[in-house]
């Protein structure tokens, strides 16, 4: 039985909520169970933003993340705040520009240039969330390419299809040679 | 294989309502119910329905009553402080027997409280929020899927019994996105009406075999009066004590006499259970997770869930209480439905309460602790 408890964190406006919705949509298209939710309130506006997603082969009882198995962090404050006290088995995907806190085991951290890829390779920083979706799916294998692409297209504004698919591909390509570290691999199989 | 649709609880509430014929929504946005208004604004014009953002919650409730009197299935949605404001007009709908559905996505209170943290603090208000003896039906969903099907039931009961129905959601379910399967066939109940010109100006005369009045919608030719005052068969106010007794007794009994039709509950793993956890709405999800964990440790624990909170499922809980040793009432408040449980269970089994008022969800671990403690 596979079950991922995912947290996508960054600052308000980076599109973490949309990214979590797209990944949930991709899981649903794969006939998996998904439960998505997000933080509300003043702290979510411009400040720290957190979206939660559970993807499972079986029925999801409690739909909130209690023991994260995967965290994406696009800002230093979200990386520092949301990874403290997590399990050593949780994979942390952090933007390359961030300083990895001392409490994380290097084996559990995947450093990727999400923001830089969006800015330089795709050409628009606002596609960072879609770049992240591509990268996350490469690691967690939530959906096949067709369903992933379909999920993105279902949730983005009209006339942004081309740039978002470019971002999705760039996100996947970032990790084209990705092999889970031995400890992380155990984790992904479990 | 069935195709699932990813939907938020608040969206499912709107989609279900539209599927069963809701064509009018008036409201004033308030988190965590705002998506319901937003989604109605988007979806209702597509089905030739109407959406109005009113100047406040009081006016929204009035508009909903007005639309329903004209024969349109109508709904409003609110939260916490907005629910308090709607109470006066909910009483009006109850007294005048106007079908309508009021969604309350609960948040922490009292007053503006802890915006916009989850809570289940409006259980008693949903029953007794408006003054005077009055009937009410309250339903509470625990998943996005159930939100879709249960809002349809809310409309059906409202139409059938000509009463406001409170759809008591919580932030946890309203803001959750899950995959749901849209049912192909749904049962729809529409209120009974007569053609304009046939009421002989006695709109509140109850036809044989009916528990609620049957009248023509406003605008179809009948001229009659509707009031929140005690009224007789003509719909006009009266000070007659005989009429007052007759009217209130009939209002109460149209629900009391039909509890078996209205009450719905869910039981899980109760066949062999020593302990049962009573829960409803979003808290159910924590309880299910905790029960799974407890059962893996060999504790025989089950779940009892009132889907209909009001009228409270007395018969069902009483029956269960005779089979178990302990009932744990888990609700996201300081203790509300536990009072009903105590009244019903009496000394059949021991009773324990676990609740929370800090604005965070009750976690499965907290429920498990309550199950494991003596």
PDB file of C-alpha atoms in Angstrom, chain B residues 18 22 61 63 84 142 147 193 202 211 218 248 261 304:
ATOM      1  CA  UNK B  18     -28.083  22.589  -8.227  1.00  0.00           C
ATOM      2  CA  UNK B  22     -31.745  24.885  -6.259  1.00  0.00           C
ATOM      3  CA  UNK B  61     -32.025  35.093   4.675  1.00  0.00           C
ATOM      4  CA  UNK B  63     -34.287  37.070   0.151  1.00  0.00           C
ATOM      5  CA  UNK B  84     -26.331  34.295  14.428  1.00  0.00           C
ATOM      6  CA  UNK B 142     -18.375  14.110   6.984  1.00  0.00           C
ATOM      7  CA  UNK B 147     -21.774  16.733   1.140  1.00  0.00           C
ATOM      8  CA  UNK B 193     -48.386  22.933  -4.691  1.00  0.00           C
ATOM      9  CA  UNK B 202     -57.155  29.241   3.113  1.00  0.00           C
ATOM     10  CA  UNK B 211     -48.544  17.292   7.563  1.00  0.00           C
ATOM     11  CA  UNK B 218     -46.658  33.667  -4.903  1.00  0.00           C
ATOM     12  CA  UNK B 248     -47.324  25.150  17.421  1.00  0.00           C
ATOM     13  CA  UNK B 261     -38.141   9.254   7.919  1.00  0.00           C
ATOM     14  CA  UNK B 304     -21.842   5.854  15.926  1.00  0.00           C
TER      15      UNK B 304
END
